[in-house]
JSON list of C-alpha atoms in Angstrom, two decimals:
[
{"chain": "A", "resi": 57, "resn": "UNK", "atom": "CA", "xyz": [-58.50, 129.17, 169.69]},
{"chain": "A", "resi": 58, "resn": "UNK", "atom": "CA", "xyz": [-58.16, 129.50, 165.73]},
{"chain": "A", "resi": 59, "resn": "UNK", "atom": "CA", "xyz": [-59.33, 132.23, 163.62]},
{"chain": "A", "resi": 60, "resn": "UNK", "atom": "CA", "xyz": [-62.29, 132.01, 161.29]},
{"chain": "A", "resi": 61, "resn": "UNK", "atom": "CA", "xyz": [-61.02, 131.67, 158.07]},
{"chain": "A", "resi": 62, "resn": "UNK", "atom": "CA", "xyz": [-62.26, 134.59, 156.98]},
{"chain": "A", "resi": 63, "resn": "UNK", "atom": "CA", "xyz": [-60.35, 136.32, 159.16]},
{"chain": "A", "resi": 64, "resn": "UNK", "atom": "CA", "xyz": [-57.38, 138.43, 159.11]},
{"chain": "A", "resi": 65, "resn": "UNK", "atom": "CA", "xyz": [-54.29, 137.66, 159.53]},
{"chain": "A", "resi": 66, "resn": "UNK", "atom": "CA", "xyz": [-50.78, 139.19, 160.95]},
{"chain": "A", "resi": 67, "resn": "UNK", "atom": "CA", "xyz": [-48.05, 139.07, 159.45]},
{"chain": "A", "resi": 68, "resn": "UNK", "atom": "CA", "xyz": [-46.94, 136.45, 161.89]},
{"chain": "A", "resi": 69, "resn": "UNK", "atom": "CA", "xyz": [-49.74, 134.29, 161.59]},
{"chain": "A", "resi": 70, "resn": "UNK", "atom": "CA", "xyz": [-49.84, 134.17, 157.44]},
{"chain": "A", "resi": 71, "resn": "UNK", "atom": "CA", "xyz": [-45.86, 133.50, 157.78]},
{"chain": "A", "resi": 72, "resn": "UNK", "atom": "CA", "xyz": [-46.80, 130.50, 159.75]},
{"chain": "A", "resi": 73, "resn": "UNK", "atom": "CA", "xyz": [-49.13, 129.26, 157.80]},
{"chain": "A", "resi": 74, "resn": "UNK", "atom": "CA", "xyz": [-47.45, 129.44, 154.21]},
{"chain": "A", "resi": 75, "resn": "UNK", "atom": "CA", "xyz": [-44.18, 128.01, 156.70]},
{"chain": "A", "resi": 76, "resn": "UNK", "atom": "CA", "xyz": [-42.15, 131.00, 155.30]},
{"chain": "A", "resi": 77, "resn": "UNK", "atom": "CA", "xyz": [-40.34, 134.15, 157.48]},
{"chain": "A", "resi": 78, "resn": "UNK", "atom": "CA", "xyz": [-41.60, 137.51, 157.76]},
{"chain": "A", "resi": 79, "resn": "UNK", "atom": "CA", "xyz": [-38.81, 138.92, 155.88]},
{"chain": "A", "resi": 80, "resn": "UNK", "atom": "CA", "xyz": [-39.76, 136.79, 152.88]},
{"chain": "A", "resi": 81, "resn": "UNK", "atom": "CA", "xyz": [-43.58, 138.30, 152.78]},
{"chain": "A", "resi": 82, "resn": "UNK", "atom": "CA", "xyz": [-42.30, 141.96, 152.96]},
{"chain": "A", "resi": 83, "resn": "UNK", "atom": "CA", "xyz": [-39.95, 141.32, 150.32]},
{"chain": "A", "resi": 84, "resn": "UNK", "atom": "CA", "xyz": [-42.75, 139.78, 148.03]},
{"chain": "A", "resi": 85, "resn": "UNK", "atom": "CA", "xyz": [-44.73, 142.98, 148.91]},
{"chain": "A", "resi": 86, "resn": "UNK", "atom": "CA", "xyz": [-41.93, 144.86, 147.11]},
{"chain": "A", "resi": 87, "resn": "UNK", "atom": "CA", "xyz": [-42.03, 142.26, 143.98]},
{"chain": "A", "resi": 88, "resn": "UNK", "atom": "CA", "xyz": [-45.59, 141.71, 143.74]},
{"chain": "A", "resi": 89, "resn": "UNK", "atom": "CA", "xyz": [-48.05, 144.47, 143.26]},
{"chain": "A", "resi": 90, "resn": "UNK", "atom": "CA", "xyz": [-51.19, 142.58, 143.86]},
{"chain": "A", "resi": 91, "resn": "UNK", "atom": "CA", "xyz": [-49.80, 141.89, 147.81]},
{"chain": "A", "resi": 92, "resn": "UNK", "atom": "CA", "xyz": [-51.45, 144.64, 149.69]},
{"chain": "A", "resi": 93, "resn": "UNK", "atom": "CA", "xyz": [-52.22, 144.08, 153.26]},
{"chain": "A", "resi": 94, "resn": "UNK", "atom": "CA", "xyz": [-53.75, 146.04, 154.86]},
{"chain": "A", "resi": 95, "resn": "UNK", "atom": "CA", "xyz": [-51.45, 148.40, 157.43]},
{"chain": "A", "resi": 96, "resn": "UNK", "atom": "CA", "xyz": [-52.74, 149.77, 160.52]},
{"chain": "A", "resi": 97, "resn": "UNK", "atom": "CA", "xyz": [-50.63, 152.29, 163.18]},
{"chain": "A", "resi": 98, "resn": "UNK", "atom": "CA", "xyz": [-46.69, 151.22, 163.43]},
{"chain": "A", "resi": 99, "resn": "UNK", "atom": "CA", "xyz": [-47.11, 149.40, 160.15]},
{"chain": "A", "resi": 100, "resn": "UNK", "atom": "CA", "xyz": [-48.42, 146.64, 161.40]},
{"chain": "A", "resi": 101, "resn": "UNK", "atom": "CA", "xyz": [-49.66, 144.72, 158.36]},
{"chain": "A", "resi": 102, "resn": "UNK", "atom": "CA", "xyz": [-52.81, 143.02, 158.43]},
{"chain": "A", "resi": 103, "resn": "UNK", "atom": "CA", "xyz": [-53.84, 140.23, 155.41]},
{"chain": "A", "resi": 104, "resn": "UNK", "atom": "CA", "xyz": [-57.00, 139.69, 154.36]},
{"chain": "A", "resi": 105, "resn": "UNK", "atom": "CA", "xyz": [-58.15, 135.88, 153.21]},
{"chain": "A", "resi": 106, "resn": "UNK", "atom": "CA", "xyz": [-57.85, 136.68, 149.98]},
{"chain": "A", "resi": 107, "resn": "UNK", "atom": "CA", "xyz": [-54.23, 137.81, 150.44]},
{"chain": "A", "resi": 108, "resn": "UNK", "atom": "CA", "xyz": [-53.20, 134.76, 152.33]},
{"chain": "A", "resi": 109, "resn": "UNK", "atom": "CA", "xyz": [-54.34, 132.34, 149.21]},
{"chain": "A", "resi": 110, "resn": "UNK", "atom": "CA", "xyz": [-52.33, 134.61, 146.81]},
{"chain": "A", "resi": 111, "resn": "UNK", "atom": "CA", "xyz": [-49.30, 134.37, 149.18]},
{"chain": "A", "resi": 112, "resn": "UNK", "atom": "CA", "xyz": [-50.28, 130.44, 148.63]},
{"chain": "A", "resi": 113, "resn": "UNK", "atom": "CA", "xyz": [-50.50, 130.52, 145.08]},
{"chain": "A", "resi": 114, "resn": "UNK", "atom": "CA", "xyz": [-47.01, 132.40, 144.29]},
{"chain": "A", "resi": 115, "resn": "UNK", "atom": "CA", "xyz": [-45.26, 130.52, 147.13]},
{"chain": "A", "resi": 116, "resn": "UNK", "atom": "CA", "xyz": [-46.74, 127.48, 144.95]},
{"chain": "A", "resi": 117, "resn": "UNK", "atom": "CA", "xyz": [-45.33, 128.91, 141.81]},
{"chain": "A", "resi": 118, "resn": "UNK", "atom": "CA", "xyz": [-41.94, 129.96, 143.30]},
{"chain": "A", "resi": 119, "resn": "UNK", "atom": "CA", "xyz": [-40.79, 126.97, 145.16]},
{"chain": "A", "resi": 120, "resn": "UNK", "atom": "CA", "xyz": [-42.70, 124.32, 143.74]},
{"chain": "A", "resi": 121, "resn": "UNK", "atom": "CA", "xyz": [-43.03, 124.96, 140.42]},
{"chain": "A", "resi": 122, "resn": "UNK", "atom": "CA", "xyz": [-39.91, 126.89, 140.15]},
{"chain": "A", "resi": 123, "resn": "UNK", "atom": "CA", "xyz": [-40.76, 129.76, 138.46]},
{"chain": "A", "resi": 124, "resn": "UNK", "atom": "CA", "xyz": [-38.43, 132.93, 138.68]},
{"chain": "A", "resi": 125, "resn": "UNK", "atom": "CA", "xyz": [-40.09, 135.92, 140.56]},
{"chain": "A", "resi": 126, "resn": "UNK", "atom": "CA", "xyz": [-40.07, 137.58, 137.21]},
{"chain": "A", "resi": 127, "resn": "UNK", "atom": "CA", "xyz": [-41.76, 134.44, 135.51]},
{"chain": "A", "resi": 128, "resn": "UNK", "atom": "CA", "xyz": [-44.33, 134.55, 138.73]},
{"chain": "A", "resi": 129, "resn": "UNK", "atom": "CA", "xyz": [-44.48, 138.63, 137.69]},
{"chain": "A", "resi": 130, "resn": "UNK", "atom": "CA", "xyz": [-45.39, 137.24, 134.28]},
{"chain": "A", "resi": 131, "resn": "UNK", "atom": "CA", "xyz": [-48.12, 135.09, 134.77]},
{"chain": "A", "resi": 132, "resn": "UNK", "atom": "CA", "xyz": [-50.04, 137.82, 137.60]},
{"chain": "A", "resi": 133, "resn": "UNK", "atom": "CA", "xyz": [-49.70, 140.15, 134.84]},
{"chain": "A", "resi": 134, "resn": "UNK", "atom": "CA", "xyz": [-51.05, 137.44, 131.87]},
{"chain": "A", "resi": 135, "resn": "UNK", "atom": "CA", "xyz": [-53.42, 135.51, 133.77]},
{"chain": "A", "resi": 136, "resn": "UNK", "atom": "CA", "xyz": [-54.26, 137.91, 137.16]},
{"chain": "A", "resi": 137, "resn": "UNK", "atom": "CA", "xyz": [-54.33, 137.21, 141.33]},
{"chain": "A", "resi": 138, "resn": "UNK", "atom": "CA", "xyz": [-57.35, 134.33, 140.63]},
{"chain": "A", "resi": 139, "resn": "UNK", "atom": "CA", "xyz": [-55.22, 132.21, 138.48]},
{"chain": "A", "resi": 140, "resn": "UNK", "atom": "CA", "xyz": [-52.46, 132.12, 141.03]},
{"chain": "A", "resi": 141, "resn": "UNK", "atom": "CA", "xyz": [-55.05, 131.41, 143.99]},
{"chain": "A", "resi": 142, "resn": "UNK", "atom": "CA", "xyz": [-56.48, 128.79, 141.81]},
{"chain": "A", "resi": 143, "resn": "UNK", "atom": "CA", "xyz": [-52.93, 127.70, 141.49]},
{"chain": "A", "resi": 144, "resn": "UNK", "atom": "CA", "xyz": [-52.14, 127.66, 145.08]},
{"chain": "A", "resi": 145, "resn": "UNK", "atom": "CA", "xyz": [-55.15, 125.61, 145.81]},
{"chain": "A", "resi": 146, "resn": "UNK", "atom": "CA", "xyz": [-54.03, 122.84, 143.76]},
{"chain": "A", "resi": 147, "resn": "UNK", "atom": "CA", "xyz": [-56.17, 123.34, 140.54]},
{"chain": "A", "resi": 148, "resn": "UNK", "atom": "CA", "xyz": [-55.15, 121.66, 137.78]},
{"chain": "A", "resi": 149, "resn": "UNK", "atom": "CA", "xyz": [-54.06, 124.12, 135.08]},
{"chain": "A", "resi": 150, "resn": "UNK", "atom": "CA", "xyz": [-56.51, 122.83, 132.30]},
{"chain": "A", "resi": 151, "resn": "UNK", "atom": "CA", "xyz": [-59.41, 123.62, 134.73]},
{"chain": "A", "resi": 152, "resn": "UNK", "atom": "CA", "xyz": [-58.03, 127.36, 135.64]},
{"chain": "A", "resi": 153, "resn": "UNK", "atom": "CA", "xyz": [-58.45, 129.06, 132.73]},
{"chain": "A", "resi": 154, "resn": "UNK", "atom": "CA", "xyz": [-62.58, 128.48, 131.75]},
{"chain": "A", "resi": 155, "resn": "UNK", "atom": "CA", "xyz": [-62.99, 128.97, 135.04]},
{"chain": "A", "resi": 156, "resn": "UNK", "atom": "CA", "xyz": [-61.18, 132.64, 134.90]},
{"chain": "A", "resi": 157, "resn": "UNK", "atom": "CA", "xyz": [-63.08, 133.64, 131.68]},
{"chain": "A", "resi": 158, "resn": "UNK", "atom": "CA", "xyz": [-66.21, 132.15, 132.58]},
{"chain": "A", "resi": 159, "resn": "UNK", "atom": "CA", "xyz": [-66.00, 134.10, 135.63]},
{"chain": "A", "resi": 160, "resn": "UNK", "atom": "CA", "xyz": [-65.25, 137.61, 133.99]},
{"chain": "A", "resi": 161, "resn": "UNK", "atom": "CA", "xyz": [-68.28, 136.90, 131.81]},
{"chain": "A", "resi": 162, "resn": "UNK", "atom": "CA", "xyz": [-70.17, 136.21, 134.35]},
{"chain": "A", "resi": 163, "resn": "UNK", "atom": "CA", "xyz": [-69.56, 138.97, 136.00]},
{"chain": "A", "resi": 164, "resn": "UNK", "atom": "CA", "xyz": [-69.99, 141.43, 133.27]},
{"chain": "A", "resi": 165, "resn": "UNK", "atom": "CA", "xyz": [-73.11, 139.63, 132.41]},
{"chain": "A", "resi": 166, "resn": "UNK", "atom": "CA", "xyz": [-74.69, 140.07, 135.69]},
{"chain": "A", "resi": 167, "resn": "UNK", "atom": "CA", "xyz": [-73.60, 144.03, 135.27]},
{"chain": "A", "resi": 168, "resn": "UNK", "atom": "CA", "xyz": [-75.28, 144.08, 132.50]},
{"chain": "A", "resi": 169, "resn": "UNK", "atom": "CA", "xyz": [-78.32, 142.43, 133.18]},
{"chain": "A", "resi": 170, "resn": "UNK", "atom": "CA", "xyz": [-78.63, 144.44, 136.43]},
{"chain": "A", "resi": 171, "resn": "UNK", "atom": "CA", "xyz": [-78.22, 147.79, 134.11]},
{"chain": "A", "resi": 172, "resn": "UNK", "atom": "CA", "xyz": [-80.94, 146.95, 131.61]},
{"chain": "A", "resi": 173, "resn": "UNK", "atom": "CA", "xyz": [-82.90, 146.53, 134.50]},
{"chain": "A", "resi": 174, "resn": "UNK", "atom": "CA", "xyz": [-82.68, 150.00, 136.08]},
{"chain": "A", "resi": 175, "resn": "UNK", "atom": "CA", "xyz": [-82.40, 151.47, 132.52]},
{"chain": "A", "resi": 176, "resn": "UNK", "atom": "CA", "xyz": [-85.62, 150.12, 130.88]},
{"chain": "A", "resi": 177, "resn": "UNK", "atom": "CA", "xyz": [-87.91, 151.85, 132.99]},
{"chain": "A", "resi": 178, "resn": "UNK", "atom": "CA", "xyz": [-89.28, 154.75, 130.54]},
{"chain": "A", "resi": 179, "resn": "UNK", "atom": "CA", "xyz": [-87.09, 154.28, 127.96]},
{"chain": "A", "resi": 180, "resn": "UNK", "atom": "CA", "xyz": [-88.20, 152.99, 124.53]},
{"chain": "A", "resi": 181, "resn": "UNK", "atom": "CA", "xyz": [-86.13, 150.44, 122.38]},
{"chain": "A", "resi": 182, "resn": "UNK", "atom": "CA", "xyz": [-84.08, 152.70, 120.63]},
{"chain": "A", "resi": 183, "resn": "UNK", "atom": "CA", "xyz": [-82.57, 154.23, 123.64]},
{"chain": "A", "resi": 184, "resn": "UNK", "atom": "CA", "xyz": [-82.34, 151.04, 125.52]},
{"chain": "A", "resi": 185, "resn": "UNK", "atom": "CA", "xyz": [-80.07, 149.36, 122.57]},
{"chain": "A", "resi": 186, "resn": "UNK", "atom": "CA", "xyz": [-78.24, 152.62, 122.74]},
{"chain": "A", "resi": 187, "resn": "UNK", "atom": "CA", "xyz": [-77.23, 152.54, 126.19]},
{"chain": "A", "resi": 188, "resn": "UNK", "atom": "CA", "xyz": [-76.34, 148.96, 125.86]},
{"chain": "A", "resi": 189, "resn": "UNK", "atom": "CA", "xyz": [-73.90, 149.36, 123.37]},
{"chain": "A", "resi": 190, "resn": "UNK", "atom": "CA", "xyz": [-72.62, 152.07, 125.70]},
{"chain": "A", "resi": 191, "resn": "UNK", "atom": "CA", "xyz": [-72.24, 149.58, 128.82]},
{"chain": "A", "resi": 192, "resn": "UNK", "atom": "CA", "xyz": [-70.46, 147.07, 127.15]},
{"chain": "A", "resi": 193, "resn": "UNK", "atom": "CA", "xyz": [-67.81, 149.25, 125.51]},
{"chain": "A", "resi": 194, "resn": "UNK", "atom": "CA", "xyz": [-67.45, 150.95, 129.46]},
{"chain": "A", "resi": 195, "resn": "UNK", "atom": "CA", "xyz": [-67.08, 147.09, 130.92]},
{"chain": "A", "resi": 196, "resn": "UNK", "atom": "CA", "xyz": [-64.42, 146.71, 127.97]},
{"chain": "A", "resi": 197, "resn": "UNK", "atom": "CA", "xyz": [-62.63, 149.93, 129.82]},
{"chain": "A", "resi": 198, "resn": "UNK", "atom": "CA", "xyz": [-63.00, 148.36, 132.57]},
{"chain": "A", "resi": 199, "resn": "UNK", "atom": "CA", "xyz": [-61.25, 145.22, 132.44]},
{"chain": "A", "resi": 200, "resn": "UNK", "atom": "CA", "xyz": [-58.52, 146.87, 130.16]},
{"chain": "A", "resi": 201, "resn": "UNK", "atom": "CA", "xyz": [-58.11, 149.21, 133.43]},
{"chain": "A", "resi": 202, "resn": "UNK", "atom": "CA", "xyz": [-58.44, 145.94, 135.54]},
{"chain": "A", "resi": 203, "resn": "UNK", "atom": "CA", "xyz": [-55.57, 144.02, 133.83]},
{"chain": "A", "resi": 204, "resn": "UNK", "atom": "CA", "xyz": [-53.48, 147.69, 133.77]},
{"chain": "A", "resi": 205, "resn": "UNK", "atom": "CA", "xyz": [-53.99, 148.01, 137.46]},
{"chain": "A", "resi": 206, "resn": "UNK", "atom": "CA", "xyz": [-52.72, 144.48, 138.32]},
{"chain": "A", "resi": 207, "resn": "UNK", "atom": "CA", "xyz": [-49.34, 145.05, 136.26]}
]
C-alpha cells in the first residue's frame, strides 16, 4: 500500500525515492540548514512532503546540474527552499523566479489586506494610514528575518 503524498516519510522511504543512501541525507542535514526532519524517540527522523521535494531539488542541483554543495549553499541562501523545489520539479529557470516574488507579494498582500480589515473597525483615516505604514515596514522585518533564518 503507498503513502498519501502528503505523508511523511522515513528516512528509508525518502532515500528510496530520491534513489540515494541514508548516509547521504544525514550528511546533507549537516550541509543544508533548511533540511529539518522532523525526529521522534531514538532519532528516528521523520520528513515532511515539503522536505522530500527539497531533498529533490538539491539532489537536482548536485548531481545533475553539478553544482558544488557550497554553490547549492549559495543559491538556498540567494534564492530560498521554493526555488530549489521549483528546481527539483523540473521548472524551467526563467519561470522560477516571478513565480518566487509574485508569491512573497502575494503573501504579504493578503497580510495586509487581512490587517486593514481587523484594524479599520473604529479607527478613523489618520490612524488607519498610520498603522499601515507600520505593517509594511514589520513585513519588511520579516522577510529580512526570513532570508536570515534560511542562511
Amino acid at each position: 500500500m503507498d503513502k498519501s503524498p502528503d505523508a511523511f516519510r522515513t528516512i528509508s522511504e525518502a532515500a528510496e525515492e530520491l534513489d540515494l543512501p541514508q548516509h547521504v541525507l544525514r550528511f546533507w542535514e549537516t550541509r543544508f540548514s533548511t533540511i529539518k526532519p522532523l525526529k521522534r524517540g531514538g532519532g528516528r527522523r521523520y520528513y515532511r512532503p515539503d522536505d522530500v521535494m527539497l531533498l529533490k531539488g538539491i539532489r537536482h542541483l548536485l548531481y545533475d546540474q553539478g553544482f558544488t554543495i557550497k554553490g547549492v549553499q549559495r543559491i538556498l541562501k540567494d534564492q530560498g527552499p521554493r526555488y530549489v523545489i521549483a528546481v527539483g520539479e523540473g521548472k524551467p529557470v526563467e519561470e522560477l523566479l516571478p513565480m518566487i516574488e509574485q508569491a512573497q507579494a502575494v503573501g504579504d498582500e493578503a497580510e495586509l489586506e487581512e490587517a486593514r480589515l481587523t484594524a479599520s473597525a473604529g479607527l478613523d483615516t489618520e490612524a488607519r494610514d498610520k498603522l499601515s505604514d507600520v505593517l509594511k515596514e514589520l513585513l519588511d522585518c520579516k522577510r529580512i528575518l526570513e532570508r536570515a533564518r534560511e542562511t
